[in-house]
Coordinates of C-alpha atoms in Angstrom, one line a residue:
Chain E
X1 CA 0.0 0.0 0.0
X2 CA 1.9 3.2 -1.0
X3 CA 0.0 5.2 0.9
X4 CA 1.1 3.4 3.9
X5 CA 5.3 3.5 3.0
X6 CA 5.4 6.7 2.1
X7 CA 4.1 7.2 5.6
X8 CA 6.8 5.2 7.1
X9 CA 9.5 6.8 4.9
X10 CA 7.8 10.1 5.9
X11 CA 7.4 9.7 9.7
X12 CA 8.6 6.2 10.5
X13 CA 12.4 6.5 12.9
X14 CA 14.4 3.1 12.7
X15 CA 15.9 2.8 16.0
X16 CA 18.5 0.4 17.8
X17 CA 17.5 -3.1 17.8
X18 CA 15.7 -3.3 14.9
X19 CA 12.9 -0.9 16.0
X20 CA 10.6 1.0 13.5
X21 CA 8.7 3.7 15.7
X22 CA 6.0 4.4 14.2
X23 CA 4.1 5.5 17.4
X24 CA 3.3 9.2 15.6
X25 CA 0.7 7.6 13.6
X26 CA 0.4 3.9 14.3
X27 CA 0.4 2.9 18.2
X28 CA 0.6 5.4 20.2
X29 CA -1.1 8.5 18.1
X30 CA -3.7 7.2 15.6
X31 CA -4.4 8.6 12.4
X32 CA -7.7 7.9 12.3
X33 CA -8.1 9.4 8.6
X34 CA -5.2 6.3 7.7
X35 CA -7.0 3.7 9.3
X36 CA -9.7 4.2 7.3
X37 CA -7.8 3.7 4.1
X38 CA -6.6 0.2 6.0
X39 CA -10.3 -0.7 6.2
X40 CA -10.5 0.0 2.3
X41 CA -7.4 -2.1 1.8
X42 CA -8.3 -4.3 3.6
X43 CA -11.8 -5.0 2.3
X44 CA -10.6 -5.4 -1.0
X45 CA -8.2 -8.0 -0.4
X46 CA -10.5 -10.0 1.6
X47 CA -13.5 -9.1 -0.8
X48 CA -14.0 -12.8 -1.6
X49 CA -14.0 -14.2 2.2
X50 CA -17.2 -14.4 4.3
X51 CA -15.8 -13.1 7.6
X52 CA -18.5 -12.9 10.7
X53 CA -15.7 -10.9 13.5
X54 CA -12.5 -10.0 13.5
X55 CA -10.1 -10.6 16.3
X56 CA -7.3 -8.6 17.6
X57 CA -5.3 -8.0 20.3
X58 CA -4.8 -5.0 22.6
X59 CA -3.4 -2.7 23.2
X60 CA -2.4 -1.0 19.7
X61 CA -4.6 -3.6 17.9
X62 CA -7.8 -2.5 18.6
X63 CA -7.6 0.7 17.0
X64 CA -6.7 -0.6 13.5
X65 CA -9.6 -3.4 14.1
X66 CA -12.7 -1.3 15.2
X67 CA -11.8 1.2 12.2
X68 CA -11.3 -1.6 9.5
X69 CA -14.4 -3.4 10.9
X70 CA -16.7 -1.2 9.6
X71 CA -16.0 -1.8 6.5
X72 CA -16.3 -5.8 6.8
X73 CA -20.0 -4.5 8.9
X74 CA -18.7 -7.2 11.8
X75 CA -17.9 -6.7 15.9
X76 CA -14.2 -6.9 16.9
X77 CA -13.2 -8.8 19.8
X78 CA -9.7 -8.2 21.7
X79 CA -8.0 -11.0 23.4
X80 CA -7.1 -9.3 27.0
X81 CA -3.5 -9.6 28.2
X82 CA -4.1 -9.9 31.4
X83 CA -7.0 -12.1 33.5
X84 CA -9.2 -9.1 35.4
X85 CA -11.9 -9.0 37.4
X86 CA -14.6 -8.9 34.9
X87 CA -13.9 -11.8 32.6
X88 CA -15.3 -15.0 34.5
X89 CA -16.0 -18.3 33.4
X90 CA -14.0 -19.9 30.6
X91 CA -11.8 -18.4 28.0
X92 CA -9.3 -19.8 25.5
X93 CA -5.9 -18.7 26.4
X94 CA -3.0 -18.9 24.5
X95 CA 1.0 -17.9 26.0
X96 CA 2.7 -15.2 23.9
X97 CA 6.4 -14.0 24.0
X98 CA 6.3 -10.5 23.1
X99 CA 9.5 -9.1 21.3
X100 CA 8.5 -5.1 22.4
X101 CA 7.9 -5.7 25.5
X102 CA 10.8 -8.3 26.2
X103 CA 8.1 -10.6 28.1
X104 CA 5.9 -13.5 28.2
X105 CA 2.1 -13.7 28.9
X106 CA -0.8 -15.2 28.3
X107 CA -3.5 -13.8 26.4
X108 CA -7.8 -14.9 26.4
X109 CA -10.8 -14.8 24.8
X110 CA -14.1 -15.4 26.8
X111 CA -15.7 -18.3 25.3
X112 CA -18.7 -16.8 24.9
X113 CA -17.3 -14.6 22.4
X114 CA -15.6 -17.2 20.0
X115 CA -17.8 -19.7 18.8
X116 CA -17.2 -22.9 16.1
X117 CA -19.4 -21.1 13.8
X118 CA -17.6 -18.1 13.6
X119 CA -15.7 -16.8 10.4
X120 CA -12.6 -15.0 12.3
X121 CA -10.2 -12.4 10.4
X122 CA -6.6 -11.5 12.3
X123 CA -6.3 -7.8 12.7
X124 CA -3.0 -6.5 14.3
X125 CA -0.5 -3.6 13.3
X126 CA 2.8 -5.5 13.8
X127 CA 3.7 -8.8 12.5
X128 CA 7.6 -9.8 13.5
X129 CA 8.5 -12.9 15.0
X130 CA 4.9 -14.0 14.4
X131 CA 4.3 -14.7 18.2
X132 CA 0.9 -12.7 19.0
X133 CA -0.6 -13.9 15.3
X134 CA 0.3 -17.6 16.4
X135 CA -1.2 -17.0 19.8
X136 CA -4.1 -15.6 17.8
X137 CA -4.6 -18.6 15.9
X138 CA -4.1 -20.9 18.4
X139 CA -7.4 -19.6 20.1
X140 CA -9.5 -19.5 17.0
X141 CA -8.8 -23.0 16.3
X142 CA -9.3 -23.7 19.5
X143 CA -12.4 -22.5 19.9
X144 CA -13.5 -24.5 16.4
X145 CA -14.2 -21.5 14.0
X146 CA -12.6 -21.1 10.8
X147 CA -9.6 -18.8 10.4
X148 CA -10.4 -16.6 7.0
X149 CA -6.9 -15.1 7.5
X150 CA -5.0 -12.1 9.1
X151 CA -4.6 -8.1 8.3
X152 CA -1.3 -6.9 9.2
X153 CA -0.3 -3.3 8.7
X154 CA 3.0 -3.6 8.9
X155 CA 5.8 -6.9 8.7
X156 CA 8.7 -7.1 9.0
X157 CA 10.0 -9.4 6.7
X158 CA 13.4 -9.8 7.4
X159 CA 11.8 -11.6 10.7
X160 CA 10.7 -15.2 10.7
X161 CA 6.8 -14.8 11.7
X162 CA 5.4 -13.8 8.1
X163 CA 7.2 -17.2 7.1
X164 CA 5.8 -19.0 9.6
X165 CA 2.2 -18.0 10.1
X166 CA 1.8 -18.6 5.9
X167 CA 3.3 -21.8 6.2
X168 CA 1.2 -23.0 9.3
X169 CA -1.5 -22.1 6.5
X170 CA -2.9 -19.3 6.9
X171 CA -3.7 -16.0 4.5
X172 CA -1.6 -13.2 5.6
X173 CA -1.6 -9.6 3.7
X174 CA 0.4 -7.2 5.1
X175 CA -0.5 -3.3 4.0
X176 CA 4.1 -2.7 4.3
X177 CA 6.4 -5.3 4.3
X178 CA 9.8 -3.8 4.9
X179 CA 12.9 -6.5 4.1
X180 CA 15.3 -4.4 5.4
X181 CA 16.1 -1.2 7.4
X182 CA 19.2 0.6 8.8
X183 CA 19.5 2.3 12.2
X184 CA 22.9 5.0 11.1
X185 CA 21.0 5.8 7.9
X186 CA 17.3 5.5 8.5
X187 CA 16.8 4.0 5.4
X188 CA 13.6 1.2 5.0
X189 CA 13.4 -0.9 2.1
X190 CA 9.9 -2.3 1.2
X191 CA 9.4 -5.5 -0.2
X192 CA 7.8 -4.8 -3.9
Chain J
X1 CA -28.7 8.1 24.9
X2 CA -32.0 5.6 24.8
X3 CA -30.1 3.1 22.6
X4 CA -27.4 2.3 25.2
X5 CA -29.6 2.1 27.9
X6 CA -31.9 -0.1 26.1
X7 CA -28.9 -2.2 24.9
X8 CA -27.6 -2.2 29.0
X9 CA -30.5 -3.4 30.5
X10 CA -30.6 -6.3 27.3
X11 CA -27.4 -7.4 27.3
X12 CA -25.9 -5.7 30.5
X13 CA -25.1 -8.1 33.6
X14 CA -24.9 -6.9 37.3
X15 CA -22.5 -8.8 39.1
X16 CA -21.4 -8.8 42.8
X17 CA -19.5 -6.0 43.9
X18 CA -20.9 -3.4 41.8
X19 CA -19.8 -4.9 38.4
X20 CA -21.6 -4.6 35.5
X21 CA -20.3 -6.5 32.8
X22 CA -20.9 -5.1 29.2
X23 CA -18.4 -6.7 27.6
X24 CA -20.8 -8.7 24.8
X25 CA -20.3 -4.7 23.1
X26 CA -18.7 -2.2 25.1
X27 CA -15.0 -3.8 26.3
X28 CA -14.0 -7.3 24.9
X29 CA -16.8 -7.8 22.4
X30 CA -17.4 -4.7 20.4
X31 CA -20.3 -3.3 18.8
X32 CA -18.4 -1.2 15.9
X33 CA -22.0 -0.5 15.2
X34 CA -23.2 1.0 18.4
X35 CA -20.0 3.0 18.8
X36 CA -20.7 4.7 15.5
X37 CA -24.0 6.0 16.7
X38 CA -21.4 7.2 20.2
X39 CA -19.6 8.9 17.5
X40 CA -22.8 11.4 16.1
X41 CA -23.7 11.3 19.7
X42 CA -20.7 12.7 21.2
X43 CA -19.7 15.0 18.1
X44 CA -23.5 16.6 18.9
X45 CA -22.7 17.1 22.6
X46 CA -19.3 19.0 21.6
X47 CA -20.6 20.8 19.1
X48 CA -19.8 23.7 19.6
X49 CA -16.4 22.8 21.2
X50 CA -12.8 23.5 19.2
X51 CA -11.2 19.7 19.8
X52 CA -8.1 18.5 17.7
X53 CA -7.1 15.6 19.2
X54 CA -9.0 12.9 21.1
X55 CA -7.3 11.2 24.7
X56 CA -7.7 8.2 25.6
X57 CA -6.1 5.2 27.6
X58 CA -5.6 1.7 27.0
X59 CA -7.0 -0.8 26.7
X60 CA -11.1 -1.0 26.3
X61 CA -11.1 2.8 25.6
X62 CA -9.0 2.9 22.2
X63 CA -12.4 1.1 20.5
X64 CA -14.7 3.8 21.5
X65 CA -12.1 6.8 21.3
X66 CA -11.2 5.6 17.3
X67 CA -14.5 5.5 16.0
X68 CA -15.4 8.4 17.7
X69 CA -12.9 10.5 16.2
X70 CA -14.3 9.7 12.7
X71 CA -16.7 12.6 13.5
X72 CA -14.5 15.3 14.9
X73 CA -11.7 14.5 12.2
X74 CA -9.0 14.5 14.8
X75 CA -6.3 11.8 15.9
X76 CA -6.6 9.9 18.6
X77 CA -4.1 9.6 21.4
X78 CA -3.6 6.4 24.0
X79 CA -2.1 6.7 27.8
X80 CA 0.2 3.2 27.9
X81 CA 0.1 1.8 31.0
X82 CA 3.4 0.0 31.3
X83 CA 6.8 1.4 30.2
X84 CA 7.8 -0.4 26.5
X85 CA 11.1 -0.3 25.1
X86 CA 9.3 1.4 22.4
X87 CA 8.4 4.6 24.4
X88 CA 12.2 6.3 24.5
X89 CA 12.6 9.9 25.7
X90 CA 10.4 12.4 27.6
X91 CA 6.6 11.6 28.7
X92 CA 3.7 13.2 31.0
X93 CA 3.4 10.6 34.0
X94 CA 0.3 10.4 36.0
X95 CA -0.3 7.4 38.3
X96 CA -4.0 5.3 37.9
X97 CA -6.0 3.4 41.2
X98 CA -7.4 0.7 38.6
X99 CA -11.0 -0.6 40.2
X100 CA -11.2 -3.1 37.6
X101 CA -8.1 -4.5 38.4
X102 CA -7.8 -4.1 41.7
X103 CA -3.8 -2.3 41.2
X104 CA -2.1 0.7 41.0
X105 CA -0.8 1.6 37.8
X106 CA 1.5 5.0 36.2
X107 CA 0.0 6.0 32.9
X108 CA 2.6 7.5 30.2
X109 CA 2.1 9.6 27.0
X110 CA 5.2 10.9 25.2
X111 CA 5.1 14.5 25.4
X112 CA 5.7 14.7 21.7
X113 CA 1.9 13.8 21.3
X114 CA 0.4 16.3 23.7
X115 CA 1.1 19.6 22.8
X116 CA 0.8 23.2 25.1
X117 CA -1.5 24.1 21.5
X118 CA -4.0 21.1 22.0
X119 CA -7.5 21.4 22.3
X120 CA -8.4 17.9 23.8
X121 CA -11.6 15.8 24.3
X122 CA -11.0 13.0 26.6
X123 CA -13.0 9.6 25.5
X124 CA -13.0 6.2 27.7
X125 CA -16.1 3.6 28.0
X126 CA -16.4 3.9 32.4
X127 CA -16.2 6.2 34.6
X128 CA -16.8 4.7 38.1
X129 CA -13.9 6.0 40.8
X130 CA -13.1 8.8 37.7
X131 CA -9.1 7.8 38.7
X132 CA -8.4 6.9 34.8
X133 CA -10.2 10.0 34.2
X134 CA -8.3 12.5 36.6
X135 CA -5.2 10.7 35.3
X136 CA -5.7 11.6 32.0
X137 CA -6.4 14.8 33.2
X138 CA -3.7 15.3 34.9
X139 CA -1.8 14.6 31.5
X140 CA -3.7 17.0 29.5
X141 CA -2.6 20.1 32.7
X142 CA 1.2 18.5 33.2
X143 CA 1.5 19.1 29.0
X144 CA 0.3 22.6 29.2
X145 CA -2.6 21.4 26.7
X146 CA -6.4 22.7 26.7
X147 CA -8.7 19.8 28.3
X148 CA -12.1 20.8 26.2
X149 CA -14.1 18.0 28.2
X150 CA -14.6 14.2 28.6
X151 CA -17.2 12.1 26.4
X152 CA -18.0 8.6 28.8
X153 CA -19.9 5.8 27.4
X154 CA -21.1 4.3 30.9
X155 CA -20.9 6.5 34.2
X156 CA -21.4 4.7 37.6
X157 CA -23.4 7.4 39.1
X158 CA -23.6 6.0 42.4
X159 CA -19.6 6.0 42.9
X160 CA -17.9 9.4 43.5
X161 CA -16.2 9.8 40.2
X162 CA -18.4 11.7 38.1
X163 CA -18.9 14.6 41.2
X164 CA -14.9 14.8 41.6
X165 CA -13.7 15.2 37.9
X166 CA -17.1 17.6 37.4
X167 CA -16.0 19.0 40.4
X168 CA -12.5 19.4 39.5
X169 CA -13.8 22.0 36.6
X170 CA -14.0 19.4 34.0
X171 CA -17.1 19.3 31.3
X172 CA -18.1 15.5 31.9
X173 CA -20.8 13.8 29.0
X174 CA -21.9 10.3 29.7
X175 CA -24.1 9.1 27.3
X176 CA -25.6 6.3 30.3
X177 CA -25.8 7.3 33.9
X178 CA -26.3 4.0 36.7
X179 CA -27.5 5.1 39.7
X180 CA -28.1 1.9 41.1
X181 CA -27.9 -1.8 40.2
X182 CA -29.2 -5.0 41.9
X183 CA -27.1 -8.5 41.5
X184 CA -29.9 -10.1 42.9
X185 CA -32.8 -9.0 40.5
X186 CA -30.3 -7.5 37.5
X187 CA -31.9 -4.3 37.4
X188 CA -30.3 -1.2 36.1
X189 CA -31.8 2.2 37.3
X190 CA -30.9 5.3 34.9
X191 CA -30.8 8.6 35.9
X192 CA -33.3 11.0 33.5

């Protein structure tokens, strides 16, 4: 999606470690007004799928996901990160190693809210080592409904989870891959 | 607003300790739908308010603040909760008394996103204790930003929140208002 690397080129910072902030416009502001051009996107490369909900995870999921929902006219539900208070009774829950946050947790899904005849598409903003997608999966197919396939806005390709997730069989389109970036220079190269 | 109340006391359920658990649309399920009609709501109710940037905090509250800002034609902003090795350099602290998970919690935006210029509308789906609320407040003041007002999906009306924040000089609009609930029967009162 050009729109969407001309961003990055624009206001994207590569940083030590083989960070892309992006958090002026992806995950920490929202450009509402680019989101919505995700939902387009996004619509048209999943024109041909029957999709009942979409699935996401928060925190910097959910934005992308309620925005891009409206054009697929389904709910969203977020997996929770945490167990609170106000989730009882059962929930799928899948364990996720998350490369930002250096960590590992588990993340849910009431029951109630995945059910076998569901028709789930993936929404997220980052796809790297493939870790939260996997976990992602993991609770769709345990819950029984079918996985139509996951939205990412942005991979990184030159990490192993794009590879992975597509070979574990399922449809990923990512808006920006980027194969390659450089911290000294700030240079991102997008996969064509 | 008739439609959330009506859509409360359908799918709304009162649990012990004063809980009431929306999360079949409001916070792990979402309605994309309902918060659209939030949207006109909320954009009606500010009027005549000049707001370029919409506040919120994670998680639930990123949902309800995105969709939202479809009608004011602003970005949207999210408080982080934890520290991420994504966050680097200078950021507006305020610490959070969570009553939904029963912790204390700092709250962070990077001062690059709140601006002395702002004008700000605050958005989040409670407001029982109002400590997310005064937090984000406090955010809004530390930055040097205008605070225009806060737009709240469901306010508890029988905890203290709502009189401290209105109290506190703050323009408060909740588009539900509980002022009382019974676990035993399930009923919801609304104030007129």
């Amino acid at each position: 999606m050009e729109l969407l690397k001309e961003r990055i080129r624009k206001d994207g910072k590569v940083k030590e470690g083989n960070v892309l902030k992006v958090d002026s416009f992806l995950n920490h502001q929202m450009d509402v007004k680019l989101f919505i051009e995700f939902g387009k996107e996004f619509k048209k490369r999943f024109a041909d799928c029957d999709i009942n909900k979409i699935l996401t995870i928060e925190a910097s999921g959910i934005g992308v996901a309620c925005i891009v929902a409206q054009y697929f006219d389904v709910p969203v539900v977020f997996a929770k990160k945490n167990q609170t208070k106000n989730i009882a009774g059962d929930t799928y829950t899948s364990r996720v190693e998350s490369f930002t946050h250096g960590k590992v947790y588990d993340i849910l899904v009431s029951k109630e809210y995945l059910r076998p005849e569901d028709k789930v598409l993936l929404i997220d903003d980052f796809l790297a080592n493939g870790a939260a997608l996997l976990g992602l999966s993991k609770l769709v197919k345990d819950s029984g409904a079918t996985l139509v396939g996951a939205g990412i806005v942005i991979e990184k390709g030159f990490q192993d989870g794009g590879k992975i997730v597509r070979e574990s069989g399922v449809r990923v389109e990512s808006l920006a891959i980027v194969d390659a970036m450089d911290e000294k220079t700030g240079t991102v190269v997008f996969r064509e």
